[in-house]
PDB file of C-alpha atoms and ligand atoms in Angstrom:
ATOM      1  CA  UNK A  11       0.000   0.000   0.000  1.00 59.00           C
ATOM      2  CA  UNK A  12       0.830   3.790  -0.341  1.00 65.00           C
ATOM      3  CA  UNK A  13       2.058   4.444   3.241  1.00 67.00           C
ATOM      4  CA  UNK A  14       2.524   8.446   3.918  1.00 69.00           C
ATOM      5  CA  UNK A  15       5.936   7.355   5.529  1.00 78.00           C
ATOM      6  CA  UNK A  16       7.296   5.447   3.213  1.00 83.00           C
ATOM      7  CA  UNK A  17       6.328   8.226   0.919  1.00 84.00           C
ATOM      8  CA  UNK A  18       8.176  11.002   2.252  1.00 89.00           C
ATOM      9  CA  UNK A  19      11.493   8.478   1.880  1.00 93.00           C
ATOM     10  CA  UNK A  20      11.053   8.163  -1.717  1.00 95.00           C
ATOM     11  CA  UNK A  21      13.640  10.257  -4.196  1.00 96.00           C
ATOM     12  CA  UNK A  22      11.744   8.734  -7.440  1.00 96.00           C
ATOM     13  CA  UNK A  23       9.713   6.594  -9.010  1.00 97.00           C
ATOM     14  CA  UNK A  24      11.072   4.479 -11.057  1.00 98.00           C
ATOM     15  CA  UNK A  25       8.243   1.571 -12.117  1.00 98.00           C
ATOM     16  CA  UNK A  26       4.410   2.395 -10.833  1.00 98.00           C
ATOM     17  CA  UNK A  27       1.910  -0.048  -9.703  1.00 98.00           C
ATOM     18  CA  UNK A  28       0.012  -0.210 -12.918  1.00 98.00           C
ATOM     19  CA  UNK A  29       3.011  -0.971 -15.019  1.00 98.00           C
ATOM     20  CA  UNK A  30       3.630  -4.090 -12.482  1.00 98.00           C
ATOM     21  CA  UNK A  31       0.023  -5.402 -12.984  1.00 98.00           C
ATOM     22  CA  UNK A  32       0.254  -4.769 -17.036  1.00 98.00           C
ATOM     23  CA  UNK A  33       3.629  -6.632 -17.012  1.00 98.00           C
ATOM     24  CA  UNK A  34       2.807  -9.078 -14.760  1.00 98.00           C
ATOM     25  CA  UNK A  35      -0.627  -9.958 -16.828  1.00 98.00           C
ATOM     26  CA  UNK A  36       1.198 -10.419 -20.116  1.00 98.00           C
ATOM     27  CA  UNK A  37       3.848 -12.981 -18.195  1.00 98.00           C
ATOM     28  CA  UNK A  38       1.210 -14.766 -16.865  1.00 98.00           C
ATOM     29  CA  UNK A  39      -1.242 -15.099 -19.912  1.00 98.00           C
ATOM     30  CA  UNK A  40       2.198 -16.300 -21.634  1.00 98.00           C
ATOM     31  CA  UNK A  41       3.094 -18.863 -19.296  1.00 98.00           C
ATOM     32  CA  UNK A  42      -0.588 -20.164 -18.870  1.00 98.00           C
ATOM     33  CA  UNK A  43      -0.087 -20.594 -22.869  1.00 98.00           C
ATOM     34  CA  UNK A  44       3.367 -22.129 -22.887  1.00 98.00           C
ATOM     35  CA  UNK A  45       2.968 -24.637 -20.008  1.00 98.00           C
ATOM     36  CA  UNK A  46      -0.344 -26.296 -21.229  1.00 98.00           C
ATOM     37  CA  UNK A  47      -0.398 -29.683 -20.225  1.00 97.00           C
ATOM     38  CA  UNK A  48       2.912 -29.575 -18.128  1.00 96.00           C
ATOM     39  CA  UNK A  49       3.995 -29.998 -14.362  1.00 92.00           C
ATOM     40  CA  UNK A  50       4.592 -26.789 -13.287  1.00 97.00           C
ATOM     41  CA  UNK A  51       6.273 -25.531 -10.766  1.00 98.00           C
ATOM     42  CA  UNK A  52       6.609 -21.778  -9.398  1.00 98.00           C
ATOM     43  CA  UNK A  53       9.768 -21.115  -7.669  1.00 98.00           C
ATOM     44  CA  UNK A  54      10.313 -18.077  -5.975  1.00 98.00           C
ATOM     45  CA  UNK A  55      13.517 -16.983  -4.185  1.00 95.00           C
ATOM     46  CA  UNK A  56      12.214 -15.089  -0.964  1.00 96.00           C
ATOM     47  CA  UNK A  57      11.895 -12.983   0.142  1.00 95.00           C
ATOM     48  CA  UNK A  58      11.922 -10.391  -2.485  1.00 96.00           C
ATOM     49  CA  UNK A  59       9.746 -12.626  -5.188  1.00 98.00           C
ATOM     50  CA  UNK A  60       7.259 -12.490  -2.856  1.00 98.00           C
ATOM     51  CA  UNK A  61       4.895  -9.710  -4.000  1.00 98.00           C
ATOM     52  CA  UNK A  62       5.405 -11.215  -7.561  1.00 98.00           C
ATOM     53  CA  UNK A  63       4.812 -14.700  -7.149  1.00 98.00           C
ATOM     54  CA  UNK A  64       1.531 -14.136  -5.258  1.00 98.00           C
ATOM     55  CA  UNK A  65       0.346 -11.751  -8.274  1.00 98.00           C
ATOM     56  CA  UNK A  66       1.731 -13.958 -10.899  1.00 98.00           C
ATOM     57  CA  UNK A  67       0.222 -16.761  -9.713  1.00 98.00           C
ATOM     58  CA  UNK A  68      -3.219 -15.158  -9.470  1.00 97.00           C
ATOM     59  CA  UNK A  69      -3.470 -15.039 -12.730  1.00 98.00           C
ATOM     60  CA  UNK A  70      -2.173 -17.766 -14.193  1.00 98.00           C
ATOM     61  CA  UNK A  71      -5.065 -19.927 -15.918  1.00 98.00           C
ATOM     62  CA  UNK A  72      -3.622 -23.454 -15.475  1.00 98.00           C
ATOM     63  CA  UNK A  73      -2.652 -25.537 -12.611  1.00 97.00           C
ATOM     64  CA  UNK A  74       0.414 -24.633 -10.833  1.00 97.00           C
ATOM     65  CA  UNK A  75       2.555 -25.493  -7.634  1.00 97.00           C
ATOM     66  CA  UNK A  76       4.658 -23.123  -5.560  1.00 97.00           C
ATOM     67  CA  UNK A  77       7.533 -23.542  -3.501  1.00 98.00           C
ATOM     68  CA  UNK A  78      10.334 -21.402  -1.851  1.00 98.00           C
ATOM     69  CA  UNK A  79      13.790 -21.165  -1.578  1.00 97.00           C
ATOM     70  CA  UNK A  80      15.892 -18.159   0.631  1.00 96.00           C
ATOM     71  CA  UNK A  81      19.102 -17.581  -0.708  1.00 92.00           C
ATOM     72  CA  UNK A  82      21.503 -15.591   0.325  1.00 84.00           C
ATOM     73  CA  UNK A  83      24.417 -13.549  -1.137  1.00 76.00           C
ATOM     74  CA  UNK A  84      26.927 -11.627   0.998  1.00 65.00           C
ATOM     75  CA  UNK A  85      28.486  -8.621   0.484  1.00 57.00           C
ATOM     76  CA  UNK A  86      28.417  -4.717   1.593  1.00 53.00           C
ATOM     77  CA  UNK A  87      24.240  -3.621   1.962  1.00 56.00           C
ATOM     78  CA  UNK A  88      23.673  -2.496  -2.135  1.00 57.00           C
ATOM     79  CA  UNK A  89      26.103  -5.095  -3.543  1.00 59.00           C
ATOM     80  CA  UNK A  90      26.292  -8.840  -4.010  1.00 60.00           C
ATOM     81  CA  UNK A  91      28.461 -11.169  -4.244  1.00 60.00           C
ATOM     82  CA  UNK A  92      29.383 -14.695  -6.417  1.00 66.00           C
ATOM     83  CA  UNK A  93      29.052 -16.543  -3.018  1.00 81.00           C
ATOM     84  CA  UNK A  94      25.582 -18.425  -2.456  1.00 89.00           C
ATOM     85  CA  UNK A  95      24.341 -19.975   0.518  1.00 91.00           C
ATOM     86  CA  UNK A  96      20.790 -21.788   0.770  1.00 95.00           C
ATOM     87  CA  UNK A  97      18.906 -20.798   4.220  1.00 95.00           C
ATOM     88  CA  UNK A  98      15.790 -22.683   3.232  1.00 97.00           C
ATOM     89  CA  UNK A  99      15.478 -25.236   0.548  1.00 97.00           C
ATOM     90  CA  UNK A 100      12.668 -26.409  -1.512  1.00 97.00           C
ATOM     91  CA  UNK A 101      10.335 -28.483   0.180  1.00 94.00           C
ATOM     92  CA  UNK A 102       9.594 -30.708  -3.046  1.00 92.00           C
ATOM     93  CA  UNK A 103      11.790 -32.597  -5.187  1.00 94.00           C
ATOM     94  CA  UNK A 104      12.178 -31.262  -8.606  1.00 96.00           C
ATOM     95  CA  UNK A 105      13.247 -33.944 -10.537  1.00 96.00           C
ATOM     96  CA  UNK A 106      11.217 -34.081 -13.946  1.00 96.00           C
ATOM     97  CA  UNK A 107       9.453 -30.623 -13.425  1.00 97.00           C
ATOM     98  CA  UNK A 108       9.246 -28.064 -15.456  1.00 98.00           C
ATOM     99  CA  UNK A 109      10.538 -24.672 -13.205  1.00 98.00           C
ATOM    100  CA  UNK A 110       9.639 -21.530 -13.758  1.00 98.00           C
ATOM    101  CA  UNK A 111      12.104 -19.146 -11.532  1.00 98.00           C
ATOM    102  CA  UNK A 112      10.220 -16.081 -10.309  1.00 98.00           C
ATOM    103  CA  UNK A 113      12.673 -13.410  -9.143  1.00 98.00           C
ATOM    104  CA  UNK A 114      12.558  -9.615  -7.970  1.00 97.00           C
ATOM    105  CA  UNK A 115      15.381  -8.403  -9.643  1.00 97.00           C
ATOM    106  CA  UNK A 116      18.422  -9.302 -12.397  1.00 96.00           C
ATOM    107  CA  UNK A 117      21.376  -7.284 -11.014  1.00 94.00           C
ATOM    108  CA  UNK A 118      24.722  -8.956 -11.278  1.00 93.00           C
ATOM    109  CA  UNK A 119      22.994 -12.321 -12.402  1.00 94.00           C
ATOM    110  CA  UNK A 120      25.397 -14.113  -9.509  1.00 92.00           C
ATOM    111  CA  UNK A 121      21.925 -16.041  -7.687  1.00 92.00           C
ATOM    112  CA  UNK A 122      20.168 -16.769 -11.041  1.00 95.00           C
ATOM    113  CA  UNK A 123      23.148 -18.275 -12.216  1.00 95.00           C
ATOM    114  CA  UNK A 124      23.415 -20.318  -9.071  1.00 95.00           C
ATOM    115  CA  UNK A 125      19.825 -21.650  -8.873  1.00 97.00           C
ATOM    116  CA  UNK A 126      19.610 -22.519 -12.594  1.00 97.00           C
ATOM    117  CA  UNK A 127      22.558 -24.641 -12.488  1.00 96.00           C
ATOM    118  CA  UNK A 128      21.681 -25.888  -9.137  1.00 96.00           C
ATOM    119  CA  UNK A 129      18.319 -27.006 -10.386  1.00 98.00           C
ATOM    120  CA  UNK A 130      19.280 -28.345 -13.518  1.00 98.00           C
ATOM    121  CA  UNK A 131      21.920 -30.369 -11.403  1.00 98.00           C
ATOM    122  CA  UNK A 132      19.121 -31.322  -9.500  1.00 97.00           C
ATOM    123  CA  UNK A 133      17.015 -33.259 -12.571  1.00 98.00           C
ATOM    124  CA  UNK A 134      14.646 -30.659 -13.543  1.00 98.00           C
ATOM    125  CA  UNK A 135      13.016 -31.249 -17.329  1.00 98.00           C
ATOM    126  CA  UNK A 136      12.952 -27.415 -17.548  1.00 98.00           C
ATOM    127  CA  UNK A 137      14.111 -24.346 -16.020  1.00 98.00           C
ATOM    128  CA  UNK A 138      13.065 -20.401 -16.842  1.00 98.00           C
ATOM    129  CA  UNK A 139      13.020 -17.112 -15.442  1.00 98.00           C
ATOM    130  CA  UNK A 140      10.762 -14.573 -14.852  1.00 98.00           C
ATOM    131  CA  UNK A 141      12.120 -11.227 -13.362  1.00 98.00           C
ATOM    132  CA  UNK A 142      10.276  -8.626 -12.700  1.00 98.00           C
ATOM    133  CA  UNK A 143      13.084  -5.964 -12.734  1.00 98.00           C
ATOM    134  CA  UNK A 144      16.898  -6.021 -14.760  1.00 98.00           C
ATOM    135  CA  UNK A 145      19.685  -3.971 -14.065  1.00 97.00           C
ATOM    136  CA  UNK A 146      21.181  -5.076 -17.743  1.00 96.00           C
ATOM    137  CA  UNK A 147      23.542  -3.233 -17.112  1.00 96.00           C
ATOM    138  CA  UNK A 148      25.729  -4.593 -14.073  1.00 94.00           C
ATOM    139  CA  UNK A 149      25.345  -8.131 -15.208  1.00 94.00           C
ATOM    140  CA  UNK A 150      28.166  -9.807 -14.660  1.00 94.00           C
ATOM    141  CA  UNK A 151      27.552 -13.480 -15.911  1.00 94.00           C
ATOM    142  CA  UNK A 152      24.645 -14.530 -18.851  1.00 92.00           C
ATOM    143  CA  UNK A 153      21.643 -15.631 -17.590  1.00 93.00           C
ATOM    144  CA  UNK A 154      18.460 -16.529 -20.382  1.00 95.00           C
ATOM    145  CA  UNK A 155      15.765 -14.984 -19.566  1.00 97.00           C
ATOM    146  CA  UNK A 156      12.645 -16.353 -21.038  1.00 98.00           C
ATOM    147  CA  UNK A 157      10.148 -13.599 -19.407  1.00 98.00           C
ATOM    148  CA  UNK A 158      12.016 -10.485 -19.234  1.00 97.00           C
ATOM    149  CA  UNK A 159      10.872  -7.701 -16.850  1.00 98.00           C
ATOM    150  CA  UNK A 160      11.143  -3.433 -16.828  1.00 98.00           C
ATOM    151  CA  UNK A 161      14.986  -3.009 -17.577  1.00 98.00           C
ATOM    152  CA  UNK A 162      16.400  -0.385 -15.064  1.00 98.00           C
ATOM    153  CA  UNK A 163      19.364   1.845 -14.585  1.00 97.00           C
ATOM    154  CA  UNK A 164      22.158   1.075 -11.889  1.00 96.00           C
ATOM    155  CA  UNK A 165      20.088   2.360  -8.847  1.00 95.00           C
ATOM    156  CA  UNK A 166      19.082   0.776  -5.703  1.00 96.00           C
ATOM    157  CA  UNK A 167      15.212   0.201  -5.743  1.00 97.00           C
ATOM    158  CA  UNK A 168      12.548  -0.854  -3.247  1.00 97.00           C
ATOM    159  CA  UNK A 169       9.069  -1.842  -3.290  1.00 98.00           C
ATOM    160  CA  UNK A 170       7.071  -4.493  -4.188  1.00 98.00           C
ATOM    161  CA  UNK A 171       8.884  -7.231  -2.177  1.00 98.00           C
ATOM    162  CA  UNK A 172      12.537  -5.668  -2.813  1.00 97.00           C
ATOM    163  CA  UNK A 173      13.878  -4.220   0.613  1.00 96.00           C
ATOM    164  CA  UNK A 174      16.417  -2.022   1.850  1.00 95.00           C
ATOM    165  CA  UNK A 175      17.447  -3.157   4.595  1.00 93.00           C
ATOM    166  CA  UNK A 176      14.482  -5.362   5.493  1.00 94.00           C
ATOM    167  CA  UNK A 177      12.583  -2.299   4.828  1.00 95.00           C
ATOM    168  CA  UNK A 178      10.325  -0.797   2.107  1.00 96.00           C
ATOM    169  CA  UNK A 179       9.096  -4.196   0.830  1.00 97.00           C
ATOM    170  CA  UNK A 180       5.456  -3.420   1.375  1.00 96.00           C
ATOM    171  CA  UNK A 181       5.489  -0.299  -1.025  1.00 96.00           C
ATOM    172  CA  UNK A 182       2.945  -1.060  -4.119  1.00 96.00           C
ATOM    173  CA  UNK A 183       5.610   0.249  -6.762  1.00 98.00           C
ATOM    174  CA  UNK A 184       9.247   0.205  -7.397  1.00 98.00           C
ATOM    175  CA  UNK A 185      11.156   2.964  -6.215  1.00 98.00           C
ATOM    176  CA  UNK A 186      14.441   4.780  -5.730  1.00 97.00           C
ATOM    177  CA  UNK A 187      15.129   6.590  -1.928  1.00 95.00           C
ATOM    178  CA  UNK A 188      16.336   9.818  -1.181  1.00 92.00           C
ATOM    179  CA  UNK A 189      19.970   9.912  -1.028  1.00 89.00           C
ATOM    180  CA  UNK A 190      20.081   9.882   2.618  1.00 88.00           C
ATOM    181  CA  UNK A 191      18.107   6.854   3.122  1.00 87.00           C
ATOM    182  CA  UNK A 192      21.047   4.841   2.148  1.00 83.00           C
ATOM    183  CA  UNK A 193      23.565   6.468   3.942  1.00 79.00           C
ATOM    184  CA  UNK A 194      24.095   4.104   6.790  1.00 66.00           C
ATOM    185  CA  UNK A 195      25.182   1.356   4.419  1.00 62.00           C
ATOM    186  CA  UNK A 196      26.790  -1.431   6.441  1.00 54.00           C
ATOM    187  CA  UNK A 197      28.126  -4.325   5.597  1.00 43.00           C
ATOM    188  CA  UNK A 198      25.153  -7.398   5.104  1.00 48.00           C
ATOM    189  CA  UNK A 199      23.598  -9.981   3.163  1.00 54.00           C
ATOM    190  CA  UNK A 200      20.567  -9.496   0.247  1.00 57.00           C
ATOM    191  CA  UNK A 201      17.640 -11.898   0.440  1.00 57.00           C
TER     192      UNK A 201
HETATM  193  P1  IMP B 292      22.167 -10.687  -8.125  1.00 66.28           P
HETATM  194  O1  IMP B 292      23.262  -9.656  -8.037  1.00 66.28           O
HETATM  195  O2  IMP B 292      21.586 -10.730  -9.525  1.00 66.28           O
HETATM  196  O3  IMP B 292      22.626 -12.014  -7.644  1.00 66.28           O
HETATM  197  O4  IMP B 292      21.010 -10.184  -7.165  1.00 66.28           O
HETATM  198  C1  IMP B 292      20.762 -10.808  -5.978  1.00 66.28           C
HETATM  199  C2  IMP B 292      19.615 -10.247  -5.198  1.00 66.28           C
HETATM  200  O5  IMP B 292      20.037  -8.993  -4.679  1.00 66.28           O
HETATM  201  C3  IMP B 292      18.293  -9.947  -5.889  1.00 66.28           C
HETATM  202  O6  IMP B 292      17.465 -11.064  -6.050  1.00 66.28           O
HETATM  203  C4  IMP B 292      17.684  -8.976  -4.886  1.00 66.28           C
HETATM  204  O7  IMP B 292      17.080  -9.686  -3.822  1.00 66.28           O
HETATM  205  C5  IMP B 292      18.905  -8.227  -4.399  1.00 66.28           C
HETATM  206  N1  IMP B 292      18.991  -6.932  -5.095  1.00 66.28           N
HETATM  207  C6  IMP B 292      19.727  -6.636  -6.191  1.00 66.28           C
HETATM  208  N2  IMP B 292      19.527  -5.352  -6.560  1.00 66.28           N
HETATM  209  C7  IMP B 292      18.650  -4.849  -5.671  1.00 66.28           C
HETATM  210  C8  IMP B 292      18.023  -3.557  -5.525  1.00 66.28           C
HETATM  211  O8  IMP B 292      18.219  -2.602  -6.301  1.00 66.28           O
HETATM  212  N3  IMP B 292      17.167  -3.430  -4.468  1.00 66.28           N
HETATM  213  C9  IMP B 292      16.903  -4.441  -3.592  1.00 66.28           C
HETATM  214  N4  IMP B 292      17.454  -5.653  -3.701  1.00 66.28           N
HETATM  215  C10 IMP B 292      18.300  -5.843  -4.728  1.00 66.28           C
HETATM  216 MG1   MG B 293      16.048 -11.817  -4.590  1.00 66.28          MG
END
């Protein structure tokens, strides 16, 4: 929701609530199409797939299953790193399903990277992506995405499941802070 305090923290906007739903109605209509008659499975990385996952799955038309995994990648608060570590796993096997990865956000590509190799190494018939938001520009291995998302510039966003520091996540768009919101950068781990 629009929260008058989270409002007065905001520097811009940078993707607005009805350019989620559009996007996120077009992915969905899509993957209702191309998984017809298939096993699927929605994975989303938490917690910042979150928001997405719940509206993606809305309105998909065909019959789907979800499951979570937390990942996390060190490094200083608005960077990450190559180094993965799994804080939750799956709770289903995945061998023979067809995954479709839901994330927040493309920014180095480091955890998609990861979790597609990790899942293929795990059996899966199929893995995609589907990423609401890419910072194309500080990727810094490939990753094929099948459902692209809004392509942003290098700037730390929040909103719609995407934190800063743990915050933010419950804002209804996606959205840069005022310069002195991130001030008190420490070092820390993104989720
Ligand atoms: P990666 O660099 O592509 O591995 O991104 C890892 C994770 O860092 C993403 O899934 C997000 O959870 C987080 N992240 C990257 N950029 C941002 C951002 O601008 N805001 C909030 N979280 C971010
Ligand atoms: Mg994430």
């Amino acid at each position: 929701m629009r929260i008058a305090d989270i409002e007065s923290h905001i520097d811009h906007e940078l993707v607005s609530k009805t350019q989620i739903a559009e996007l996120i109605s077009k992915v969905a209509a899509q993957v209702s199409r191309d998984y017809e008659g298939k096993d699927l499975l929605l994975l989303a990385v938490l917690k910042g797939a979150v928001n997405t996952l719940a509206a993606l799955s809305q309105e998909i038309s065909i019959p789907a299953q979800i499951d979570f995994m937390s990942l996390s990648s060190y490094g200083s608060g608005t960077q990450s790193s190559g180094t993965i570590t799994v804080r939750k796993d799956l709770d289903c096997s995945v061998r023979g399903r067809h995954i479709l990865i839901v994330e927040d956000i493309i920014d180095s590509g480091q955890t998609l990277r990861w979790l597609i190799d990790e899942l293929k190494g795990r059996g899966a018939a199929s893995v995609e992506v589907f990423a609401l938001l890419d910072k194309v520009s500080r990727h810094e291995v490939q990753v094929d995405v099948k459902y692209p998302g809004y392509v942003i510039p290098d700037e730390f966003v929040v909103g719609f499941g995407l934190d800063y520091d743990e915050q933010y996540r419950n804002l209804d768009s996606i959205a840069v802070l005022k310069p002195q919101e991130y001030e008190h950068e420490d070092q820390g781990e993104q989720s």
